[in-house]
Short mmCIF file of C-alpha atoms in Angstrom, two decimals:
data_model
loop_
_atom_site.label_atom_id
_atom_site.label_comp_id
_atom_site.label_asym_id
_atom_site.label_seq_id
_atom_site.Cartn_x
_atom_site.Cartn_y
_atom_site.Cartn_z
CA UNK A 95 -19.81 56.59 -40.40
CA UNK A 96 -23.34 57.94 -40.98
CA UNK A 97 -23.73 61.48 -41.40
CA UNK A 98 -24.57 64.14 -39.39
CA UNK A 99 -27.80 65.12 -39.17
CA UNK A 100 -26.14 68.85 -37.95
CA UNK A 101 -28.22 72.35 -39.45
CA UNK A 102 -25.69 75.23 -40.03
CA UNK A 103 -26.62 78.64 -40.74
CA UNK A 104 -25.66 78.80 -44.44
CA UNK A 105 -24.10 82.13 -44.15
CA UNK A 106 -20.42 81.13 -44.01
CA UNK A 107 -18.39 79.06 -46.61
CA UNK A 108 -17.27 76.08 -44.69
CA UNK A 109 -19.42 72.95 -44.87
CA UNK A 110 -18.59 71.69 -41.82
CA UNK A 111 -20.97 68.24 -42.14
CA UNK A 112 -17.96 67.52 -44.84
CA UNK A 113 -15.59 68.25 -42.75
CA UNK A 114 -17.15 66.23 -39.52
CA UNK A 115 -17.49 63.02 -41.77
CA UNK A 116 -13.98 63.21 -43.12
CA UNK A 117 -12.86 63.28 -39.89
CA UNK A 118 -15.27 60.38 -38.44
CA UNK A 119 -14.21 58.66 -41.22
CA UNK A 120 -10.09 58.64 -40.58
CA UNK A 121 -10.94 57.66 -37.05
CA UNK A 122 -13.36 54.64 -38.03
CA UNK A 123 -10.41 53.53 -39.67
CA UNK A 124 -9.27 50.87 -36.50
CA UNK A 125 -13.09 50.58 -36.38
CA UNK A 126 -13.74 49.17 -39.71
CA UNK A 127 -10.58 47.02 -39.11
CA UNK A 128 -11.97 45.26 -36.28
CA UNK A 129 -14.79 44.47 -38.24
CA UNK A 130 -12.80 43.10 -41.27
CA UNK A 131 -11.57 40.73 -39.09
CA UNK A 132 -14.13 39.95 -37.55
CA UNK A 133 -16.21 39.22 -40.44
CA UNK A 134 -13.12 36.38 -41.21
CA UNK A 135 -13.36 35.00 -37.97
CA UNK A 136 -17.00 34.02 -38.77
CA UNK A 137 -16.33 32.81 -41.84
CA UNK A 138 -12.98 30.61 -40.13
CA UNK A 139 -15.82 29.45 -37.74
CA UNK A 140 -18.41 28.59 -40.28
CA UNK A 141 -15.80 26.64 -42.33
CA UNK A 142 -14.56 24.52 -39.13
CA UNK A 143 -18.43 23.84 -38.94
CA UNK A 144 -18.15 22.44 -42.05
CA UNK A 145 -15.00 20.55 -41.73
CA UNK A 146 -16.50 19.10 -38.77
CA UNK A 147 -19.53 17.89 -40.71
CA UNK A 148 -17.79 16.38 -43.52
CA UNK A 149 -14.98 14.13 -41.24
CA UNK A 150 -18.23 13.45 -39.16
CA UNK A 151 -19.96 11.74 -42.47
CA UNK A 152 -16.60 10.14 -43.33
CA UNK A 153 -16.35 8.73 -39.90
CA UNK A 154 -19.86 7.13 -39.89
CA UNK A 155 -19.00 5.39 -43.02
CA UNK A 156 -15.70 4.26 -41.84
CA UNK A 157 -17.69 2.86 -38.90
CA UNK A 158 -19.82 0.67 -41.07
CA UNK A 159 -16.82 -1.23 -42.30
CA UNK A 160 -14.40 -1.37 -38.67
CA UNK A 161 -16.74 -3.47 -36.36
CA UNK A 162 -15.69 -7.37 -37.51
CA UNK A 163 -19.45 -8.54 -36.23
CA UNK A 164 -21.31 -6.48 -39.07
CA UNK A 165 -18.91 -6.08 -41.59
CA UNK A 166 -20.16 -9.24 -43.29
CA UNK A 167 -23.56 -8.94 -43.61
CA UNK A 168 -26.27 -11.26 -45.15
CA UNK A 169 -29.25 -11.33 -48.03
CA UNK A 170 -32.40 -13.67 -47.55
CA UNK A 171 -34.19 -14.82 -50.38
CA UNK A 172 -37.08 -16.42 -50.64
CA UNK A 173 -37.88 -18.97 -53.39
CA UNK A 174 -41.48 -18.25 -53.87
CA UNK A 175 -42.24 -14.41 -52.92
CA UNK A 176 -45.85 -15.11 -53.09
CA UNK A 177 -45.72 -17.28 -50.25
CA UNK A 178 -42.76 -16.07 -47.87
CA UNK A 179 -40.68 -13.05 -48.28
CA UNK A 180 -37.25 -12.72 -45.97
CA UNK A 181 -35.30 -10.28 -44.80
CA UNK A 182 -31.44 -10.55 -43.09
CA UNK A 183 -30.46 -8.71 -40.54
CA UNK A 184 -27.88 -9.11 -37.68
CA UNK A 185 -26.95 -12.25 -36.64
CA UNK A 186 -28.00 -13.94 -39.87
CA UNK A 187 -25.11 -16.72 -40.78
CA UNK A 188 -25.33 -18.57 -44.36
CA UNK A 189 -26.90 -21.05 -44.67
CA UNK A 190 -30.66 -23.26 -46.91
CA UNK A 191 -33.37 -23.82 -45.51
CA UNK A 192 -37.05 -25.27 -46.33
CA UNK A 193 -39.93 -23.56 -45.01
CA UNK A 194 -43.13 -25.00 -45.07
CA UNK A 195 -46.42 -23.17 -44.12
CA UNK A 196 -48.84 -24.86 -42.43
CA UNK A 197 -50.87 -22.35 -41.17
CA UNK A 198 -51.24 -18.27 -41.14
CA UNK A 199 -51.37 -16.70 -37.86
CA UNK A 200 -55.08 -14.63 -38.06
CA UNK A 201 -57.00 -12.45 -35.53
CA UNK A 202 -60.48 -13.63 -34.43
CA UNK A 203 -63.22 -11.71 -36.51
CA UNK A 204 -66.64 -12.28 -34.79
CA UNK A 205 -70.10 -10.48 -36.74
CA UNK A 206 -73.71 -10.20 -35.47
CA UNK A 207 -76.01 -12.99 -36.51
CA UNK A 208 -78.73 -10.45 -36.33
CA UNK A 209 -79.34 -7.18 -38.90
CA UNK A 210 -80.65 -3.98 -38.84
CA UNK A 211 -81.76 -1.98 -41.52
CA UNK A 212 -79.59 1.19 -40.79
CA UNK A 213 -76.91 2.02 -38.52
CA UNK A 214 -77.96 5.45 -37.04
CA UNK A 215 -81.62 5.71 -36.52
CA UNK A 216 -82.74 2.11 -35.40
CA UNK A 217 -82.17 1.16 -31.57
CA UNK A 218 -79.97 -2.17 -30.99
CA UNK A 219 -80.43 -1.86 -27.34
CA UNK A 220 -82.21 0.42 -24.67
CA UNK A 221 -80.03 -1.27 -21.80
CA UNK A 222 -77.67 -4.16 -20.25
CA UNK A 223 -74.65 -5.09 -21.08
CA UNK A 224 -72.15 -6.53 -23.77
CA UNK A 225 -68.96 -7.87 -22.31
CA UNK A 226 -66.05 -8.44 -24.86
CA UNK A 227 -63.22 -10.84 -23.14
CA UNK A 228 -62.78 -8.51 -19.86
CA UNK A 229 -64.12 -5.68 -22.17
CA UNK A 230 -67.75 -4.20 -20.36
CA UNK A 231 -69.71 -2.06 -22.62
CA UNK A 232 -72.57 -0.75 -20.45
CA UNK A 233 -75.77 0.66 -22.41
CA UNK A 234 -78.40 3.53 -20.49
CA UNK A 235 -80.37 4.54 -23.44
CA UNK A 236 -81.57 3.76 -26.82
CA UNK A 237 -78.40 3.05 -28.83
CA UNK A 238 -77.86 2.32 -32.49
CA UNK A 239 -75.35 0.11 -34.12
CA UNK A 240 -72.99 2.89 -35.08
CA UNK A 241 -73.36 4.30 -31.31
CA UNK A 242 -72.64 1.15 -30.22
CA UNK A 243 -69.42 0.11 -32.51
CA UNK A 244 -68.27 3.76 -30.83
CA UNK A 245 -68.90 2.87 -27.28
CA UNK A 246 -66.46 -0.41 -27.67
CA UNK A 247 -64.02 1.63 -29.99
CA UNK A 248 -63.68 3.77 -27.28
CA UNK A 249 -62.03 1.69 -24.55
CA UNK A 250 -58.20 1.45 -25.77
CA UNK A 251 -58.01 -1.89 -23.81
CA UNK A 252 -60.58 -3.56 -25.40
CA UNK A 253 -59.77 -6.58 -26.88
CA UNK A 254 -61.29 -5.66 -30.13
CA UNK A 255 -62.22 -3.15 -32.35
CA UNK A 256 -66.05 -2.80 -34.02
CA UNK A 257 -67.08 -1.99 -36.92
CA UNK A 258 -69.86 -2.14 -39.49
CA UNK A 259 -70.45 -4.09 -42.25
CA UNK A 260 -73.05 -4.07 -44.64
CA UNK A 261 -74.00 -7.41 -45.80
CA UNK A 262 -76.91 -6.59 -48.26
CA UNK A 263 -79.14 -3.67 -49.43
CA UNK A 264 -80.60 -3.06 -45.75
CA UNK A 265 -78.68 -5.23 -44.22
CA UNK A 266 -76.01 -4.48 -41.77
CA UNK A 267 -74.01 -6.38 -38.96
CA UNK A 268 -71.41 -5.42 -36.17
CA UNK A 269 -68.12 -7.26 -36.46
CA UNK A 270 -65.52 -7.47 -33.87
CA UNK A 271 -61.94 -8.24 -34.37
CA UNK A 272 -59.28 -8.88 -32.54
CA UNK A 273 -56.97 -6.00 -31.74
CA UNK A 274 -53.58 -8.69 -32.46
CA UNK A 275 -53.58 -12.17 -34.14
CA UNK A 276 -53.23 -15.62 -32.73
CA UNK A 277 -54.72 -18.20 -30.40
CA UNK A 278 -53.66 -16.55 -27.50
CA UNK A 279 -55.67 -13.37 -28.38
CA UNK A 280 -58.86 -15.10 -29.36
CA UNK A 281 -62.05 -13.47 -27.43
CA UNK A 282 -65.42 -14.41 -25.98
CA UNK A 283 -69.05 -12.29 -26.22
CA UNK A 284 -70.89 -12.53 -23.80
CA UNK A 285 -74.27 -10.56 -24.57
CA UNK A 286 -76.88 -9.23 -21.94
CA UNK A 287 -78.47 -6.42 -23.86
CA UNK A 288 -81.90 -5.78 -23.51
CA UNK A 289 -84.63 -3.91 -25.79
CA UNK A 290 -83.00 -4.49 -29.09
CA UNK A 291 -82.82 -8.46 -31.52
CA UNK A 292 -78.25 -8.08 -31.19
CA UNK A 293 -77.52 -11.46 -31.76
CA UNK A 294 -74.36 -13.22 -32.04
CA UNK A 295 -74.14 -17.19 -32.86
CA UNK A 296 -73.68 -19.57 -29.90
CA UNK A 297 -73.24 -22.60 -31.71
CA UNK A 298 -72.84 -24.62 -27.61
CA UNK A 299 -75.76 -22.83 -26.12
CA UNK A 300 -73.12 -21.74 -23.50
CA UNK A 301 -74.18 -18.60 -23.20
CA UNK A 302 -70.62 -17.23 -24.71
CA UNK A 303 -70.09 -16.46 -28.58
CA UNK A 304 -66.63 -16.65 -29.79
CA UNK A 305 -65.86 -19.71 -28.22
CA UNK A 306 -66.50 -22.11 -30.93
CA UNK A 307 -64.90 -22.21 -34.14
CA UNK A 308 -68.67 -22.03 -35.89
CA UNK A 309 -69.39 -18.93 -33.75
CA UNK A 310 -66.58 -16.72 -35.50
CA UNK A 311 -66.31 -15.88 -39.10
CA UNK A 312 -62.63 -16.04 -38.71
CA UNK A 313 -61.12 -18.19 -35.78
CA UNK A 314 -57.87 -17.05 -34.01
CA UNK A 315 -55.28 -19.35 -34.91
CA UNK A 316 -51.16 -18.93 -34.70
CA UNK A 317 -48.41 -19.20 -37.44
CA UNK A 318 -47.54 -22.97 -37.73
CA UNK A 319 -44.61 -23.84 -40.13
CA UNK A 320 -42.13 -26.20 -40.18
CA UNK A 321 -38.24 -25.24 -40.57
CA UNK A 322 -36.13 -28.21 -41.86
CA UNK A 323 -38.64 -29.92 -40.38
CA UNK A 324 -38.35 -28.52 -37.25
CA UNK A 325 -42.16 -27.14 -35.91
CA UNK A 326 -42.03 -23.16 -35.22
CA UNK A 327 -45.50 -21.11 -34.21
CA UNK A 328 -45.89 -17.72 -33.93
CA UNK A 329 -48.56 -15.07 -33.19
CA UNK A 330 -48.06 -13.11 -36.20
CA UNK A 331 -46.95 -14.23 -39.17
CA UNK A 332 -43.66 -12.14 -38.99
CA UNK A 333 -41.32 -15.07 -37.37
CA UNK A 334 -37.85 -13.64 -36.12
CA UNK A 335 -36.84 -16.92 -34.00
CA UNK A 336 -36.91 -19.42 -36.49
CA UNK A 337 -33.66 -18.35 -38.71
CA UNK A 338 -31.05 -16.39 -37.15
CA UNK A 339 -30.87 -13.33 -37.90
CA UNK A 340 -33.95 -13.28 -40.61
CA UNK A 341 -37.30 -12.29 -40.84
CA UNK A 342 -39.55 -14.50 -42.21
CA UNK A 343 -42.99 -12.93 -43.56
CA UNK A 344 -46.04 -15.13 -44.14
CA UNK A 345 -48.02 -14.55 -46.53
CA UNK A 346 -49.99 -17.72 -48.03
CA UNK A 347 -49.89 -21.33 -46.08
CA UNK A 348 -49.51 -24.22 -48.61
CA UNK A 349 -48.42 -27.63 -46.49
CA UNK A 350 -47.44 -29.54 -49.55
CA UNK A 351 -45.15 -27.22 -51.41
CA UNK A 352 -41.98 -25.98 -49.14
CA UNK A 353 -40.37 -23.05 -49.95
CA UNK A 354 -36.61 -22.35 -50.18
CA UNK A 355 -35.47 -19.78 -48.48
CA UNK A 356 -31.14 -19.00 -49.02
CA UNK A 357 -29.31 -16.67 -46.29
CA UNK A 358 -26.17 -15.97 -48.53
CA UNK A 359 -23.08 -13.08 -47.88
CA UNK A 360 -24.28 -9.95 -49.36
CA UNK A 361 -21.19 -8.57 -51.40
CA UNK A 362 -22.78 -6.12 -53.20
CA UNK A 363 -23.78 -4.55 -49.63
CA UNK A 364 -20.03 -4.32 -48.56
CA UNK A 365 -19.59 -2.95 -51.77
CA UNK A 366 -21.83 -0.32 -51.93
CA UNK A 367 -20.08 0.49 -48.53
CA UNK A 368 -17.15 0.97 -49.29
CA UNK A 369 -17.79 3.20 -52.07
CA UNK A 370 -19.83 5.04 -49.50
CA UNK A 371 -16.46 5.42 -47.91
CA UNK A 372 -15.01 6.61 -50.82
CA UNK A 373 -17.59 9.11 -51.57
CA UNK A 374 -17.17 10.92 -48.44
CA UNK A 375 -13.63 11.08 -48.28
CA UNK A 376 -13.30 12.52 -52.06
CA UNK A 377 -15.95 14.88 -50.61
CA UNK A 378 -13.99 15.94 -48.18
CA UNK A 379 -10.61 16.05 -50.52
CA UNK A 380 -12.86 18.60 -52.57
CA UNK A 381 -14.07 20.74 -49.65
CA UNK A 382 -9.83 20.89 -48.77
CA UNK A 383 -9.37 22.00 -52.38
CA UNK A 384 -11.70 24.39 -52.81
CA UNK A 385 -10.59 26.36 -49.34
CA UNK A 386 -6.92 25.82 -50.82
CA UNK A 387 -8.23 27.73 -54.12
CA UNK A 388 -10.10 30.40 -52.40
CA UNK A 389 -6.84 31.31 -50.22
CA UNK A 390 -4.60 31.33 -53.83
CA UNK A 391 -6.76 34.28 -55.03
CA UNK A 392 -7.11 36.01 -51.61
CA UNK A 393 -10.78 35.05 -50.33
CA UNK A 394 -10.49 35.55 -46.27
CA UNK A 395 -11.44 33.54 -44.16
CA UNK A 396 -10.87 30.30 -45.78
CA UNK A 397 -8.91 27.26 -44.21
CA UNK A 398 -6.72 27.15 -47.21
CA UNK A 399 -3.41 27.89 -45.15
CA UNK A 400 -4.48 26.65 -42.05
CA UNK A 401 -2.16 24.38 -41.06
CA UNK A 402 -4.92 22.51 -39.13
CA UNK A 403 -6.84 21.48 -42.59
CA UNK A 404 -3.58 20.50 -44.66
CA UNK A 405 -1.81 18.22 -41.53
CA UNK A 406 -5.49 16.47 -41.35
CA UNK A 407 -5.82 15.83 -45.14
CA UNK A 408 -1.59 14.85 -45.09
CA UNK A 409 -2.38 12.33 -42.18
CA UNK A 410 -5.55 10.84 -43.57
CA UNK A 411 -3.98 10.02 -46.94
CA UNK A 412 -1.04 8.04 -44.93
CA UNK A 413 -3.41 6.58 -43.24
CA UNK A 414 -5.71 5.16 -46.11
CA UNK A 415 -2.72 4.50 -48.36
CA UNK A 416 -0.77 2.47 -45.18
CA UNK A 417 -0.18 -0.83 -44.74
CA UNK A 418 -3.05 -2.54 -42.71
CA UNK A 419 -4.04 -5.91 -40.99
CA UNK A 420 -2.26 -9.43 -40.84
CA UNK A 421 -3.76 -10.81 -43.94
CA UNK A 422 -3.03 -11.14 -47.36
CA UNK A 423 -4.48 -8.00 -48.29
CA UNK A 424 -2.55 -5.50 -46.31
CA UNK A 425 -3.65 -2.22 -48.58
CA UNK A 426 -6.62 -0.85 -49.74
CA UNK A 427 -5.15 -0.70 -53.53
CA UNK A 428 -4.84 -4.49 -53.76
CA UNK A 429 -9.00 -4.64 -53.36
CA UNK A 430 -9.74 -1.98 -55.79
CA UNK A 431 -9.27 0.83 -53.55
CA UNK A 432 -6.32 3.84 -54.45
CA UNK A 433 -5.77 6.99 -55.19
CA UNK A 434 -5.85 9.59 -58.56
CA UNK A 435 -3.40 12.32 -59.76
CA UNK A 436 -6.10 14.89 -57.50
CA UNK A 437 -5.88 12.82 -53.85
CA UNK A 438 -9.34 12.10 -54.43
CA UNK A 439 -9.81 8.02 -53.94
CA UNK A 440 -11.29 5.99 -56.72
CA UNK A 441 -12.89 2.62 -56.47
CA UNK A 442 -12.70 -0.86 -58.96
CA UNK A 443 -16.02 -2.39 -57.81
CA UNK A 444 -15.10 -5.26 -59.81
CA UNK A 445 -11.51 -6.36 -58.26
CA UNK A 446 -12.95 -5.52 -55.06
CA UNK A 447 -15.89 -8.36 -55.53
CA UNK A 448 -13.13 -10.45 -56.92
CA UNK A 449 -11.16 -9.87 -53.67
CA UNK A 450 -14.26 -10.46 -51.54
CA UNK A 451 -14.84 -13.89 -53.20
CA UNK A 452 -11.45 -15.19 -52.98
CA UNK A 453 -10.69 -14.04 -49.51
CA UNK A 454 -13.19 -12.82 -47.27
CA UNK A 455 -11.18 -13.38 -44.08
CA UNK A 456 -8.38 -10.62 -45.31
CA UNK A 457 -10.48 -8.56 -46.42
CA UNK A 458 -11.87 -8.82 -42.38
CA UNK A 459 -8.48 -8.69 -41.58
CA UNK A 460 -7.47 -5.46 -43.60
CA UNK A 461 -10.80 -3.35 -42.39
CA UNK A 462 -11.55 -4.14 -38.81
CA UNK A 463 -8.14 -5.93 -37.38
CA UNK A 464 -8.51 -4.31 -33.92
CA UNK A 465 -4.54 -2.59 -33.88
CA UNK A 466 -4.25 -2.42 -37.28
CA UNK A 467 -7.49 -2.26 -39.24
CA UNK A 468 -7.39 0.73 -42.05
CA UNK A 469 -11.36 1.50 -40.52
CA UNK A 470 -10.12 1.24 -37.52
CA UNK A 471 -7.37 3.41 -37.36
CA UNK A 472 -9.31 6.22 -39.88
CA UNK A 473 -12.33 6.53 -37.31
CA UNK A 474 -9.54 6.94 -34.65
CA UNK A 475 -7.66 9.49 -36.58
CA UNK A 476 -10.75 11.49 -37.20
CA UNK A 477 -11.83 11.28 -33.69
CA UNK A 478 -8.62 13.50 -32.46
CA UNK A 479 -10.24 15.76 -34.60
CA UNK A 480 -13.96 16.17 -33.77
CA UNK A 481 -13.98 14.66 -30.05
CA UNK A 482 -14.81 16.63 -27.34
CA UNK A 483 -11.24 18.28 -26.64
CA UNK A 484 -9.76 17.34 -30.53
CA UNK A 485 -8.30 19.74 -32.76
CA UNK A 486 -11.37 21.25 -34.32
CA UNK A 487 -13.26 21.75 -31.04
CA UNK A 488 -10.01 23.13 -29.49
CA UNK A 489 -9.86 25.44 -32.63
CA UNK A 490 -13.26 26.45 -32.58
CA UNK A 491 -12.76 27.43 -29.32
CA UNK A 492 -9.73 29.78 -29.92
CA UNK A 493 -11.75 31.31 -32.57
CA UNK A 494 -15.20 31.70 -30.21
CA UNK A 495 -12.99 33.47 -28.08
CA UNK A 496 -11.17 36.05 -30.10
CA UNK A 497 -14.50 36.69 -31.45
CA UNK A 498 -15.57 37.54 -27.85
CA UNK A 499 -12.26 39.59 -26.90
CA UNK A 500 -13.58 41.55 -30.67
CA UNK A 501 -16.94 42.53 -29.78
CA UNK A 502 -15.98 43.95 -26.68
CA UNK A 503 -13.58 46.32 -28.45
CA UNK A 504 -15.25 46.56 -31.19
CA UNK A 505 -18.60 48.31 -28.45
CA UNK A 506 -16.35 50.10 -26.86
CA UNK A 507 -15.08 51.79 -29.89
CA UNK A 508 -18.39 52.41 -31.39
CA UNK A 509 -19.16 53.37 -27.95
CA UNK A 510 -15.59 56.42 -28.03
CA UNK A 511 -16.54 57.15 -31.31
CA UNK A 512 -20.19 58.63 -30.46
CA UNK A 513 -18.80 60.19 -27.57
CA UNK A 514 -16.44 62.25 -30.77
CA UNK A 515 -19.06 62.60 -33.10
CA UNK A 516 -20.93 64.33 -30.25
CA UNK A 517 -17.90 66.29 -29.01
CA UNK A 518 -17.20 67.73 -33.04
CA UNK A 519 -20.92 68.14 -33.58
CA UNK A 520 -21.54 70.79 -30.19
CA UNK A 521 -17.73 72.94 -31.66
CA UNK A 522 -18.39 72.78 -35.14
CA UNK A 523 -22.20 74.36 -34.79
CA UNK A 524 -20.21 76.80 -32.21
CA UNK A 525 -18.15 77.59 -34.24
CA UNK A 526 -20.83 77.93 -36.78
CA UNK A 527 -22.47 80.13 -34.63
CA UNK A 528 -19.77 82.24 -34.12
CA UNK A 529 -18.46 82.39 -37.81
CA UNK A 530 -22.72 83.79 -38.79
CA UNK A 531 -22.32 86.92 -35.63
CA UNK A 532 -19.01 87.61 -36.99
CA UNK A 533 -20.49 88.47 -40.81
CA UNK A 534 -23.29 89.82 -39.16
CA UNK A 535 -21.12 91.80 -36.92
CA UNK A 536 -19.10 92.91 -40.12
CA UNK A 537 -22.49 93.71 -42.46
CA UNK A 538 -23.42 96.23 -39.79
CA UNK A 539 -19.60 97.60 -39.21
CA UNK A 540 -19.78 98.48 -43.58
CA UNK A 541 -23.22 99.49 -43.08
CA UNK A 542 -22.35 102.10 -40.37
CA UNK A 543 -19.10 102.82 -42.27
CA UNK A 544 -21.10 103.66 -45.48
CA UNK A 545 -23.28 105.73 -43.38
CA UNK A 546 -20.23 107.84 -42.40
CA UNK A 547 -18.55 108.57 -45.62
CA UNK A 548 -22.15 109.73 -47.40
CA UNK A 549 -22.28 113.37 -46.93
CA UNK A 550 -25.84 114.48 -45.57
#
């Protein structure tokens, strides 16, 4: 407790601030308890938190290896990168294919036929109108090319965006291109300014620009490429439909040289997966160890004894080390996968590939069997845990709530305890008080006694 702030008199022996602490102290004594354990509690709390986290990471990377339709996933290469790059993704099934580009999808890029010799001081138009596909720029006032690449910029819809190029010392030009790329995003001009020279090419005297290929400096066009000789187009040239599953990314059309493109199984993925796996579990072995070292030399609040942490860790190490699937891999050690003298799991990439190769199906089999798949049955085990209503929630929750039940008592004892500060504060200046008229009572008594006993 803090001390007093009391002011005695000084003329009386007793320190009585001395005396009100020791006593505030010996009654704090359930006080500080309370806190003690409270203190704990938070630190049981904080550690659940933790717990939580780490069988949340393990389950995530359990769940990478129990669904059976992306377990086995696949790697697209492309024979020339220059030309095509690829990409798998889900859905992608093995398989060689011959790719040949016959054309790049490209946006429509349209420029003035007409210069100026600046962009911000010279007037392209005083008036009228420039439509852009259902784009209608509409001019009131003497505009320059840089106010005028502005005005279309600023209608998101527009079809294209402007902007300026400079062509030659004094020289510049407005170019307008197409917001997307292919045919079917291809524009028309159609120009009806007044008191400027903007010109765009009309090669058809059809009073439209854009709508001949000798108009545009670049004409829309789409992705055209043949697929085992089966014709794919696109509007980009990012083409999802024509593989399953892969990404196709054109980058150079070249009709007489096709390019190879292989969808194989990616085994180093599932590899790289599973030790994943293994790298969160031994992470969570470690956490387990280090709360069971902390109890050993009396840390509180640790989870080293709670019976909670060491029936998870028992359970999950049955589980992993169990016999699993209806293959002929039915445990994790035949595929590389077992355990040290510590718990902690360790993982032979190498027999693992070797197990991949020679048996894909059991491997299947052994993760993501739907009753008795090892992945399967860990993300269940870990959900009794960390679901709403599992072990750790249900724990937390105990834990939330003795904390609650300890505040209150621990306010309402801070609360009795001020009350008795108070109470010894008001008798011990009393009797403070009384002590300093007593001597002074006593100084006059000997005074007047003295005063007696001198003869005059």
């Amino acid at each position: 407790m803090a001390t007093s702030g009391i002011t005695f008199s000084g003329f009386n022996d007793i320190d009585f601030n001395v005396v009100l602490n020791a006593i505030m102290d010996q009654e704090s004594q359930p006080l500080t308890a309370l806190q003690s354990r409270q203190n704990e509690l938070k630190k049981i709390d904080t550690n659940y938190t933790t717990l939580a986290s780490k069988l949340s990471a393990l389950q995530s990377k359990a769940a990478s290896l129990s669904n059976p339709t992306t377990l086995t996933r696949f790697a697209a290469t492309s024979a020339n990168t220059g030309a095509i790059t690829a990409s798998a993704g889900s859905g992608a099934v093995a398989g060689r294919y011959e790719v040949v580009v016959n054309e790049l999808a490209r946006a429509q890029v349209t420029v003035t036929d007409s210069t100026v010799a600046d962009i911000d001081t010279t007037a392209v138009a005083t008036g009228g109108t420039l439509t852009i596909g259902a784009q209608v720029v509409t001019i009131t006032g003497a505009t320059t090319l840089q106010d005028l690449a502005a005005q279309i910029n600023a209608d998101a819809n527009g079809p294209a965006t402007a902007s300026i190029v400079q062509t030659a010392p004094g020289a510049y030009r407005l170019a307008l291109t197409s917001k997307e790329s292919g045919a079917a995003n291809a524009f028309t001009i159609q120009n009806g300014l007044s008191g400027g020279a903007l010109t765009f090419v009309d090669t058809d005297q059809d009073g439209l620009s854009g709508d001949s290929g000798a108009d545009n400096a670049v004409s829309a066009s789409d992705a055209s490429v043949l697929i085992n000789n089966i014709p794919v187009t696109s509007t980009t040239n990012t083409l999802t439909a024509g593989i399953p599953g892969v990404t196709l990314t054109l980058l150079q059309k070249d009709p007489s040289k096709p390019v190879v493109v292989d969808v194989t199984r990616n085994d180093t993925d599932l590899a790289d997966r599973v030790e994943a796996f293994v790298g969160a579990y031994n992470d969570l072995v470690k956490f387990a160890s280090d709360q069971q070292a902390a109890a050993s030399t009396g840390t509180t609040g640790t989870l080293g004894r709670d019976t909670l942490l060491r029936t998870m860790r028992t359970q999950m190490r049955d589980t992993l080390a169990g016999q699993h699937g209806a293959g002929a891999f039915q445990h994790l050690a035949e595929i590389g996968v077992g355990f040290n003298q510590t718990g902690q799991l360790t993982f032979d990439r190498s027999k693992f590939t070797g197990a991949v190769a020679a048996n894909p199906s059991a491997i299947q089999s052994l993760f993501t069997d739907s009753s008795t798949g090892v992945f399967k049955a860990v993300d269940k085990l870990v959900d009794s845990y960390i679901a709403s209503g599992g072990f750790l929630p249900s724990a937390r929750t105990r834990v939330s709530d003795q904390l609650s039940r300890l505040a209150n008592r621990i306010d309402d004892m801070t609360a009795t305890l001020a009350v008795r500060r108070r109470t010894l504060q008001a008798q011990f200046i009393a009797a403070d008080r009384a002590m300093t008229t007593l001597k002074g009572q006593q100084s006059a008594l000997s005074s007047f006694a003295k005063n007696i006993d001198t003869p005059l």
